[in-house]
Coordinates of C-alpha atoms and ligand atoms in Angstrom, one line a residue:
M1014 CA 51.3 364.2 312.6
S1015 CA 52.2 361.0 310.9
L1016 CA 49.5 358.3 310.8
D1017 CA 50.0 355.6 313.4
T1018 CA 49.9 352.2 311.6
T1019 CA 50.5 350.0 314.7
T1020 CA 47.2 350.1 316.5
F1021 CA 43.8 349.6 314.9
Y1022 CA 40.3 350.4 316.0
N1023 CA 36.7 350.5 314.8
V1024 CA 35.5 353.9 313.8
I1025 CA 32.0 354.5 315.3
N1026 CA 30.5 358.0 315.4
N1027 CA 34.0 359.5 314.9
N1028 CA 35.3 357.6 318.0
L1029 CA 38.1 355.0 317.9
T1030 CA 36.8 352.0 319.8
S1031 CA 37.8 348.4 320.3
T1032 CA 36.0 345.2 321.2
T1033 CA 36.4 342.6 324.0
Q1034 CA 37.6 339.9 321.5
T1035 CA 40.2 340.7 318.9
R1036 CA 41.9 338.9 316.0
H1037 CA 44.7 339.5 313.5
G1038 CA 45.6 339.1 309.9
I1039 CA 48.8 337.5 308.6
N1040 CA 51.6 339.1 306.6
P1041 CA 51.5 336.8 303.6
A1042 CA 55.2 337.3 302.8
T1043 CA 56.5 336.4 306.2
L1044 CA 53.5 334.5 307.6
E1045 CA 54.0 336.5 310.8
P1046 CA 50.9 338.0 312.6
N1047 CA 49.9 341.5 311.9
P1048 CA 48.5 343.6 314.8
E1049 CA 45.2 342.9 316.6
V1050 CA 41.9 344.3 315.2
P1051 CA 38.4 344.4 316.7
I1052 CA 35.9 341.6 316.2
S1053 CA 32.6 343.5 316.0
T1054 CA 29.5 342.0 317.5
P1055 CA 25.8 342.9 317.0
K1056 CA 26.3 345.6 319.7
E1057 CA 29.0 347.5 317.7
L1058 CA 26.9 347.0 314.5
D1059 CA 23.8 348.5 316.1
Q1060 CA 25.8 351.4 317.5
A1061 CA 27.3 352.2 314.1
V1062 CA 23.9 351.9 312.3
D1063 CA 22.3 354.1 314.8
A1064 CA 25.0 356.7 314.4
A1065 CA 24.8 356.4 310.6
K1066 CA 21.0 356.9 310.7
A1067 CA 21.3 359.9 312.9
A1068 CA 24.0 361.5 310.7
F1069 CA 22.0 360.9 307.6
K1070 CA 19.5 363.6 308.5
G1071 CA 22.1 366.4 308.4
W1072 CA 24.4 365.0 305.8
S1073 CA 21.7 364.3 303.2
A1074 CA 20.6 367.9 303.5
T1075 CA 24.1 369.3 302.5
T1076 CA 24.8 370.4 299.0
Y1077 CA 26.9 368.6 296.4
A1078 CA 29.4 371.4 296.7
E1079 CA 29.7 371.0 300.4
R1080 CA 30.2 367.3 300.1
R1081 CA 32.8 367.8 297.3
D1082 CA 34.8 370.1 299.6
A1083 CA 34.8 367.6 302.4
I1084 CA 35.8 364.8 300.0
N1085 CA 38.6 366.9 298.5
S1086 CA 40.1 367.7 301.9
Y1087 CA 39.8 364.0 302.7
A1088 CA 41.6 363.1 299.5
D1089 CA 44.4 365.6 300.4
S1090 CA 44.9 363.8 303.7
L1091 CA 44.9 360.4 302.0
E1092 CA 47.5 361.7 299.6
A1093 CA 49.6 363.0 302.5
N1094 CA 49.6 359.5 304.0
T1095 CA 50.4 357.6 300.8
T1096 CA 53.8 356.3 301.9
S1097 CA 52.7 354.9 305.3
L1098 CA 49.4 353.5 303.9
A1099 CA 51.3 351.8 301.0
Q1100 CA 53.7 350.2 303.4
L1101 CA 50.8 349.0 305.5
L1102 CA 49.0 347.7 302.3
T1103 CA 52.1 345.6 301.4
R1104 CA 52.3 344.3 304.9
E1105 CA 48.7 343.1 305.0
Q1106 CA 48.0 342.3 301.3
G1107 CA 51.4 341.2 300.1
K1108 CA 51.5 343.1 296.8
P1109 CA 54.8 344.8 295.9
L1110 CA 55.3 348.3 297.3
S1111 CA 55.2 349.8 293.8
Q1112 CA 51.8 348.3 293.2
A1113 CA 50.6 349.3 296.7
T1114 CA 51.7 352.9 296.1
Q1115 CA 49.9 352.9 292.7
E1116 CA 46.8 351.7 294.5
L1117 CA 47.0 354.6 297.0
E1118 CA 47.5 357.1 294.1
L1119 CA 44.5 355.6 292.3
A1120 CA 42.4 355.9 295.4
V1121 CA 43.2 359.7 295.7
Y1122 CA 42.4 360.1 291.9
W1123 CA 39.2 358.1 292.3
A1124 CA 38.1 360.3 295.3
R1125 CA 38.7 363.6 293.5
T1126 CA 37.2 362.4 290.2
L1127 CA 34.1 360.8 291.5
A1128 CA 33.3 364.0 293.5
A1129 CA 33.7 366.1 290.4
L1130 CA 30.9 364.4 288.5
T1131 CA 27.5 365.9 288.2
I1132 CA 24.4 363.9 289.1
P1133 CA 21.7 364.9 286.6
E1134 CA 18.3 366.5 287.5
T1135 CA 16.2 366.4 284.3
V1136 CA 13.2 368.5 283.5
L1137 CA 11.0 366.1 281.4
E1138 CA 8.2 368.6 280.9
A1139 CA 7.9 372.3 281.6
S1140 CA 4.5 373.5 280.2
E1141 CA 1.8 375.9 281.1
T1142 CA 0.0 373.3 283.1
R1143 CA 2.7 371.0 284.4
Q1144 CA 6.3 370.5 285.5
I1145 CA 7.8 367.0 285.5
I1146 CA 11.2 366.6 287.0
H1147 CA 13.3 363.5 287.4
R1148 CA 16.0 363.6 290.1
Y1149 CA 18.1 361.4 292.4
T1150 CA 17.8 361.4 296.2
P1151 CA 20.1 359.7 298.8
L1152 CA 19.1 356.2 300.0
G1153 CA 20.2 356.3 303.7
V1154 CA 22.8 354.0 305.3
V1155 CA 25.1 352.1 302.9
G1156 CA 27.0 349.0 303.9
A1157 CA 30.3 348.7 301.9
I1158 CA 31.7 345.1 301.9
V1159 CA 35.2 345.0 300.5
P1160 CA 37.4 342.1 299.3
W1161 CA 41.1 341.5 300.1
N1162 CA 42.7 342.1 296.7
Y1163 CA 42.4 345.9 296.3
P1164 CA 41.2 346.9 299.8
V1165 CA 42.1 350.6 299.4
V1166 CA 40.8 351.6 296.0
L1167 CA 37.7 349.5 296.2
A1168 CA 36.8 350.9 299.6
I1169 CA 37.4 354.4 298.5
G1170 CA 35.2 353.9 295.4
K1171 CA 32.3 352.9 297.7
I1172 CA 33.0 355.5 300.5
I1173 CA 33.1 358.4 298.1
S1174 CA 30.1 357.2 295.9
A1175 CA 28.0 356.8 299.1
V1176 CA 28.9 360.1 300.8
Y1177 CA 29.0 362.3 297.7
T1178 CA 25.4 361.3 296.9
G1179 CA 24.4 362.2 300.5
N1180 CA 24.4 358.8 302.2
T1181 CA 26.2 357.6 305.2
V1182 CA 28.5 354.6 305.0
I1183 CA 29.8 351.7 307.1
I1184 CA 32.8 350.0 305.6
K1185 CA 33.4 346.3 306.4
P1186 CA 36.9 345.2 305.3
S1187 CA 37.8 341.6 304.5
P1188 CA 39.1 339.8 307.6
Y1189 CA 42.2 339.1 305.6
T1190 CA 43.0 342.8 305.0
P1191 CA 41.3 345.0 307.7
Y1192 CA 44.2 347.4 308.3
C1193 CA 44.2 350.0 305.6
D1194 CA 40.4 350.1 305.5
L1195 CA 40.3 350.9 309.3
K1196 CA 42.8 353.7 308.7
L1197 CA 40.7 355.1 305.8
A1198 CA 37.9 355.6 308.2
E1199 CA 40.2 357.0 310.9
L1200 CA 41.5 359.6 308.4
A1201 CA 37.9 360.5 307.6
I1202 CA 37.2 361.7 311.1
D1203 CA 38.8 365.1 310.5
H1204 CA 36.7 365.7 307.3
F1205 CA 33.2 364.4 307.9
P1206 CA 30.6 364.8 310.7
P1207 CA 30.3 361.9 313.2
G1208 CA 28.4 358.9 311.7
V1209 CA 29.0 359.8 308.1
V1210 CA 32.0 357.5 307.5
Q1211 CA 32.5 354.5 309.9
A1212 CA 34.3 351.2 309.7
L1213 CA 33.8 347.9 311.5
S1214 CA 36.3 345.1 311.5
G1215 CA 35.1 341.6 312.2
D1216 CA 35.3 337.9 311.5
D1217 CA 33.3 335.9 309.0
E1218 CA 30.1 336.6 311.0
L1219 CA 30.1 340.3 310.3
G1220 CA 29.2 340.4 306.6
P1221 CA 26.0 338.2 307.0
M1222 CA 25.1 340.3 310.1
M1223 CA 25.2 343.4 307.9
T1224 CA 23.2 342.0 305.0
E1225 CA 20.5 340.8 307.5
H1226 CA 20.4 344.1 309.4
A1227 CA 17.2 346.1 308.7
G1228 CA 19.1 349.4 309.3
F1229 CA 20.9 349.3 306.0
D1230 CA 19.3 350.7 302.9
K1231 CA 21.9 349.4 300.5
I1232 CA 24.8 346.9 300.4
S1233 CA 27.6 347.7 297.9
F1234 CA 29.4 344.4 297.7
T1235 CA 32.6 343.4 295.9
G1236 CA 33.8 339.8 296.2
S1237 CA 33.3 336.4 294.8
T1238 CA 30.2 335.2 292.8
E1239 CA 29.5 332.6 295.4
T1240 CA 29.3 335.1 298.2
G1241 CA 27.4 337.6 296.0
R1242 CA 24.6 335.0 295.7
R1243 CA 24.4 334.8 299.5
V1244 CA 24.4 338.6 299.8
M1245 CA 21.5 338.9 297.3
A1246 CA 19.5 336.2 299.1
S1247 CA 20.0 337.9 302.4
C1248 CA 19.3 341.4 301.2
S1249 CA 16.0 340.3 299.5
K1250 CA 14.4 339.9 302.9
T1251 CA 14.5 343.6 303.6
L1252 CA 14.5 344.7 300.0
K1253 CA 17.9 346.4 300.4
R1254 CA 19.3 347.9 297.2
I1255 CA 22.4 346.0 296.1
T1256 CA 25.3 346.4 293.8
L1257 CA 27.3 343.2 293.2
E1258 CA 30.8 343.4 291.7
L1259 CA 31.7 339.8 291.4
G1260 CA 34.2 337.4 289.9
G1261 CA 35.6 337.3 286.4
N1262 CA 37.2 335.0 283.9
D1263 CA 38.3 337.5 281.3
A1264 CA 39.3 336.3 277.9
A1265 CA 41.8 338.2 275.7
I1266 CA 41.8 337.4 272.0
I1267 CA 45.2 338.0 270.2
C1268 CA 44.8 338.4 266.5
D1269 CA 47.5 337.3 264.0
D1270 CA 48.5 340.8 263.0
V1271 CA 49.8 342.1 266.3
D1272 CA 53.3 343.3 266.9
I1273 CA 54.4 340.5 269.1
E1274 CA 57.4 342.4 270.6
A1275 CA 55.2 345.3 271.6
V1276 CA 52.1 343.3 272.8
V1277 CA 53.8 340.6 274.9
P1278 CA 55.0 342.8 277.7
K1279 CA 51.7 344.6 278.0
V1280 CA 49.7 341.4 278.0
A1281 CA 52.0 339.7 280.4
V1282 CA 51.6 342.4 283.0
L1283 CA 47.8 342.2 282.5
C1284 CA 47.8 338.5 283.2
F1285 CA 50.0 338.5 286.3
L1286 CA 49.5 341.9 288.1
C1287 CA 48.9 341.4 291.8
S1288 CA 49.8 337.8 291.3
G1289 CA 46.7 337.3 289.2
Q1290 CA 44.5 338.3 292.2
N1291 CA 42.5 340.9 290.3
C1292 CA 38.9 340.4 289.1
M1293 CA 39.8 342.1 285.7
M1294 CA 43.1 340.3 284.9
I1295 CA 43.3 338.3 281.7
K1296 CA 42.5 334.8 282.8
R1297 CA 42.2 333.0 279.4
L1298 CA 44.6 334.1 276.7
Y1299 CA 43.5 333.1 273.1
I1300 CA 46.4 333.4 270.6
H1301 CA 45.9 333.0 266.9
E1302 CA 47.4 329.8 265.7
S1303 CA 49.6 331.4 263.0
I1304 CA 51.6 333.3 265.6
Y1305 CA 51.0 330.9 268.5
D1306 CA 54.4 329.4 268.8
R1307 CA 56.3 332.6 268.4
F1308 CA 54.0 334.5 270.8
R1309 CA 54.3 331.7 273.4
E1310 CA 58.0 331.7 273.2
R1311 CA 58.3 335.4 273.8
F1312 CA 55.6 335.4 276.4
V1313 CA 57.2 332.7 278.4
E1314 CA 60.6 334.4 278.2
F1315 CA 59.1 337.7 279.4
V1316 CA 57.1 336.2 282.3
K1317 CA 60.3 334.3 283.4
G1318 CA 61.8 337.7 284.0
F1319 CA 59.2 338.7 286.6
K1320 CA 60.9 338.8 290.0
V1321 CA 59.0 336.8 292.7
G1322 CA 59.5 337.8 296.3
A1323 CA 58.3 339.8 299.3
G1324 CA 56.6 343.0 298.3
T1325 CA 59.2 345.0 300.3
Q1326 CA 62.1 343.9 298.1
P1327 CA 63.0 346.2 295.2
D1328 CA 61.8 345.2 291.6
V1329 CA 59.5 342.4 292.8
F1330 CA 56.6 342.0 290.5
I1331 CA 55.0 338.8 291.9
G1332 CA 54.3 339.0 295.6
P1333 CA 52.8 336.1 297.7
V1334 CA 49.3 334.9 297.2
Q1335 CA 47.3 336.7 299.9
N1336 CA 46.0 333.9 302.1
R1337 CA 46.0 330.2 302.8
M1338 CA 42.5 329.6 301.5
Q1339 CA 43.6 331.1 298.1
C1340 CA 46.9 329.1 298.1
E1341 CA 44.9 325.9 298.6
K1342 CA 42.6 326.8 295.7
A1343 CA 45.6 327.4 293.6
R1344 CA 47.2 324.1 294.7
S1345 CA 44.0 322.2 293.8
L1346 CA 44.2 323.8 290.3
L1347 CA 47.9 322.9 290.0
A1348 CA 47.1 319.3 290.8
T1349 CA 45.1 319.2 287.5
I1350 CA 48.3 319.7 285.5
E1351 CA 49.3 316.2 286.5
N1352 CA 45.9 314.6 286.9
D1353 CA 44.6 315.9 283.5
N1354 CA 47.9 315.6 281.6
L1355 CA 48.2 319.3 281.0
T1356 CA 51.5 320.9 279.8
A1357 CA 53.1 323.6 281.9
V1358 CA 55.4 325.6 279.7
L1359 CA 56.5 327.7 282.7
G1360 CA 56.5 327.0 286.4
G1361 CA 54.6 324.3 288.2
S1362 CA 57.2 323.6 290.8
R1363 CA 56.4 323.5 294.5
A1364 CA 55.6 326.8 296.1
T1365 CA 57.3 328.0 299.3
G1366 CA 55.1 329.7 301.8
Y1367 CA 52.4 331.7 300.0
F1368 CA 54.8 332.3 297.0
I1369 CA 53.7 330.8 293.7
P1370 CA 55.9 331.6 290.8
P1371 CA 54.0 332.2 287.5
I1372 CA 52.6 329.1 285.8
I1373 CA 51.6 329.0 282.1
I1374 CA 49.6 326.1 280.8
D1375 CA 49.9 325.3 277.1
N1376 CA 46.6 324.9 275.2
P1377 CA 44.6 322.9 277.7
P1378 CA 41.2 321.6 276.7
E1379 CA 38.5 324.2 276.9
T1380 CA 36.6 322.1 279.4
S1381 CA 39.6 321.9 281.9
R1382 CA 39.2 323.5 285.3
I1383 CA 42.0 325.9 284.6
V1384 CA 40.0 327.4 281.7
Q1385 CA 36.6 327.2 283.3
E1386 CA 37.5 328.6 286.8
E1387 CA 38.8 331.9 288.0
P1388 CA 42.3 330.9 289.4
F1389 CA 42.9 334.2 291.3
A1390 CA 46.6 333.2 291.5
P1391 CA 49.5 333.5 289.0
I1392 CA 48.3 330.5 286.8
L1393 CA 47.3 331.2 283.2
P1394 CA 46.0 329.0 280.4
I1395 CA 47.0 330.0 276.8
L1396 CA 44.9 328.7 274.0
R1397 CA 45.1 328.4 270.2
W1398 CA 42.4 329.8 267.9
S1399 CA 42.0 329.9 264.2
D1400 CA 38.3 330.7 263.4
E1401 CA 36.9 334.1 264.4
A1402 CA 33.4 332.9 265.2
D1403 CA 34.8 329.9 267.1
V1404 CA 37.0 332.0 269.4
I1405 CA 34.2 334.5 270.1
A1406 CA 32.0 331.5 271.1
R1407 CA 34.7 330.2 273.3
A1408 CA 35.4 333.6 274.9
N1409 CA 31.6 333.8 275.7
A1410 CA 31.3 330.3 276.9
S1411 CA 31.6 331.3 280.6
E1412 CA 29.1 332.0 283.3
M1413 CA 31.3 335.1 284.0
G1414 CA 31.1 338.3 282.0
L1415 CA 33.3 340.9 283.7
G1416 CA 35.8 342.0 281.0
A1417 CA 37.2 340.9 277.6
S1418 CA 39.7 342.3 275.2
V1419 CA 40.7 342.0 271.5
W1420 CA 44.3 342.8 270.3
S1421 CA 44.8 343.7 266.6
K1422 CA 46.3 346.4 264.4
D1423 CA 43.1 346.4 262.4
L1424 CA 40.7 348.4 264.5
R1425 CA 37.7 347.6 262.3
R1426 CA 38.3 343.9 262.7
A1427 CA 39.0 344.3 266.5
R1428 CA 35.8 346.2 266.9
R1429 CA 33.8 343.6 264.9
I1430 CA 35.0 340.9 267.4
A1431 CA 34.7 343.1 270.4
D1432 CA 31.1 344.0 269.6
Q1433 CA 30.2 340.3 269.9
L1434 CA 31.8 339.7 273.3
E1435 CA 29.5 339.3 276.4
A1436 CA 31.1 341.3 279.2
G1437 CA 30.5 344.6 281.1
N1438 CA 33.9 345.9 280.1
I1439 CA 35.3 345.5 276.6
W1440 CA 38.7 346.7 275.6
V1441 CA 40.6 346.9 272.3
N1442 CA 44.4 346.8 272.5
T1443 CA 44.3 347.2 276.3
H1444 CA 42.7 345.5 279.3
F1445 CA 41.9 346.6 282.9
E1446 CA 41.9 350.2 281.7
V1447 CA 39.3 351.6 284.1
E1448 CA 38.4 355.2 285.1
P1449 CA 36.4 356.6 287.9
F1450 CA 34.3 358.5 285.4
A1451 CA 33.4 355.4 283.5
P1452 CA 30.8 352.9 284.8
F1453 CA 32.2 349.5 285.7
G1454 CA 30.2 346.3 286.2
G1455 CA 29.8 342.7 285.1
H1456 CA 27.4 340.8 282.9
K1457 CA 26.0 337.4 283.8
A1458 CA 27.4 336.0 287.0
S1459 CA 30.0 338.7 287.3
G1460 CA 27.6 341.1 288.9
I1461 CA 24.5 343.2 289.1
G1462 CA 24.6 347.0 288.6
T1463 CA 27.6 349.2 288.2
E1464 CA 29.9 351.4 290.3
W1465 CA 31.8 354.5 289.3
G1466 CA 30.8 357.1 286.7
V1467 CA 27.5 359.0 286.9
Q1468 CA 25.6 355.8 286.4
G1469 CA 27.4 354.1 289.3
L1470 CA 26.8 357.1 291.5
T1471 CA 23.0 357.1 290.8
Q1472 CA 22.9 353.5 292.1
F1473 CA 23.6 355.0 295.5
C1474 CA 20.4 357.0 295.1
N1475 CA 16.6 356.6 294.9
S1476 CA 15.1 357.6 291.6
Q1477 CA 12.4 360.3 292.2
T1478 CA 9.9 361.7 289.7
V1479 CA 8.2 365.0 290.7
V1480 CA 5.0 366.1 289.0
I1481 CA 3.9 369.7 289.8
K1482 CA 0.5 370.9 288.5
G1483 CA 0.6 374.5 287.3
A1484 CA 3.2 376.7 285.8
L1485 CA 6.2 377.7 288.0
Ligands
NAD2267 P1 34.7 336.9 299.2 O1 33.4 336.9 298.5 O2 35.2 335.8 299.9 O3 34.7 338.1 300.3 C1 34.4 339.5 300.0 C2 33.8 340.2 301.2 O4 32.6 339.6 301.6 C3 34.7 340.1 302.4 O5 34.7 341.3 303.1 C4 34.1 339.0 303.2 O6 34.3 339.1 304.6 C5 32.6 339.3 303.0 N1 31.7 338.1 303.1 C6 32.0 336.8 303.1 N2 30.9 336.1 303.2 C7 29.9 336.9 303.4 C8 28.4 336.8 303.5 N3 27.8 335.6 303.6 N4 27.7 337.9 303.5 C9 28.3 339.2 303.5 N5 29.6 339.3 303.3 C10 30.4 338.3 303.3 O7 35.7 337.5 298.1 P2 37.3 337.7 298.2 O8 37.9 336.3 298.3 O9 37.6 338.6 299.3 O10 37.7 338.4 296.9 C11 38.0 337.7 295.7 C12 36.8 337.7 294.7 O11 36.3 339.0 294.5 C13 37.2 337.2 293.3 O12 36.2 336.3 292.8 C14 37.3 338.5 292.5 O13 37.1 338.3 291.1 C15 36.2 339.3 293.1 N6 36.4 340.7 292.9 C16 35.5 341.3 292.1 C17 35.7 342.7 291.8 C18 34.8 343.4 290.8 O14 34.9 344.6 290.8 N7 34.0 342.8 290.1 C19 36.8 343.4 292.3 C20 37.7 342.7 293.2 C21 37.5 341.3 293.4

């Protein structure tokens, strides 16, 4: 049976339930309302936490193989519903259908790959008198708080990491993009026992309610640095475990030896994918001065070719910015072009609705807001550099440290520069190349802890050391 994408419910204990009050998101391309979704109150939260706690007893006792089987059958069902979920994702998030489909495909790949990893159990000593074993045990109930830019793949990363390691999970989507996340939990009903995977939709009150609730053992949070600070403060009261995946202001350093024709298209996509609303997009592009003018000319030319429009139209690359709050942030940054006498070499004209055509700012001062802040919109500063030590210092002069890349034909030189960059994810001749088997996380104000990879999975676990006197 095909998935119904017209009605939306909370998923509590494998039941579809609604609430007295409801709300809706907005289709950012048309500004029309999307369907109604529940506004969960403390009552629904308590019900879900109670169900998650009850389910934990049985689920944590299952084997990795049993959980892997359940996850693989869930991934099959996700894959079977790629088309309708991708359409729903475009309707709620605004991203072009091709990028929405790609996100669904990534989610299926993430689910299968995470569940194929092996969590280590290490014998530290095995002697005549003693055995010492280190292992990982499940934590309990995980709250998964998800942002609006990649609601599907980020939710799947959290759901699978939690349940594969033996925990139960309650997903809280962003109020801007609740639709696909509620369907992810609905699809899980056929594959997991009641209470293992649940989802609650709500308004701005629900996130703080979760971080304050004593029934959660961990909060896995992806969102802005500002909110991350609040989440950490709130979780400290009950000493919940936390993973914080926060904002980024990634620098890319283009060296003078690159093949401009080959590099420009790759870099352009990596600056403007999802209309720049990606934590790991290139947000500061440092170009060596000896190629600056030629690179800028080709880059502007290429970006001009990106089609802007509704994600449902063919060949669109730049969809609308997702919500009004984000558009207002972008408009406030755009105002600095005039106020601070910056030069836009592309764009800068008035936006219609939530559509903002790409804007490229030519060599603004390092101290300008457009360089210092994460725009999270299709607005990019390009900057000149000449001295290696100086560009490394400028790339590192940010409170953020999510990702950074170096582009050069000379891999030794690239590696030398890359080794001095302060970020959780360093790339050479690529950017935003992430894998479910590789840990991902930020340095500095870009986060605490990692997700994905074996290391990310162990952060959904307690560390346990077992000392047994005597020989086994
Ligand atoms: P946000 O911080 O506004 O919201 C994220 C989630 O937190 C939403 O579900 C929201 O409802 C919830 N929330 C809001 N206030 C809360 C509170 N006080 N307590 C608990 N939960 C609360 O972020 P956003 O605008 O949805 O997402 C954009 C930001 O996320 C950008 O800064 C981006 O760089 C970052 N991001 C980071 C990563 C990463 O992996 N590092 C990935 C995607 C996005």
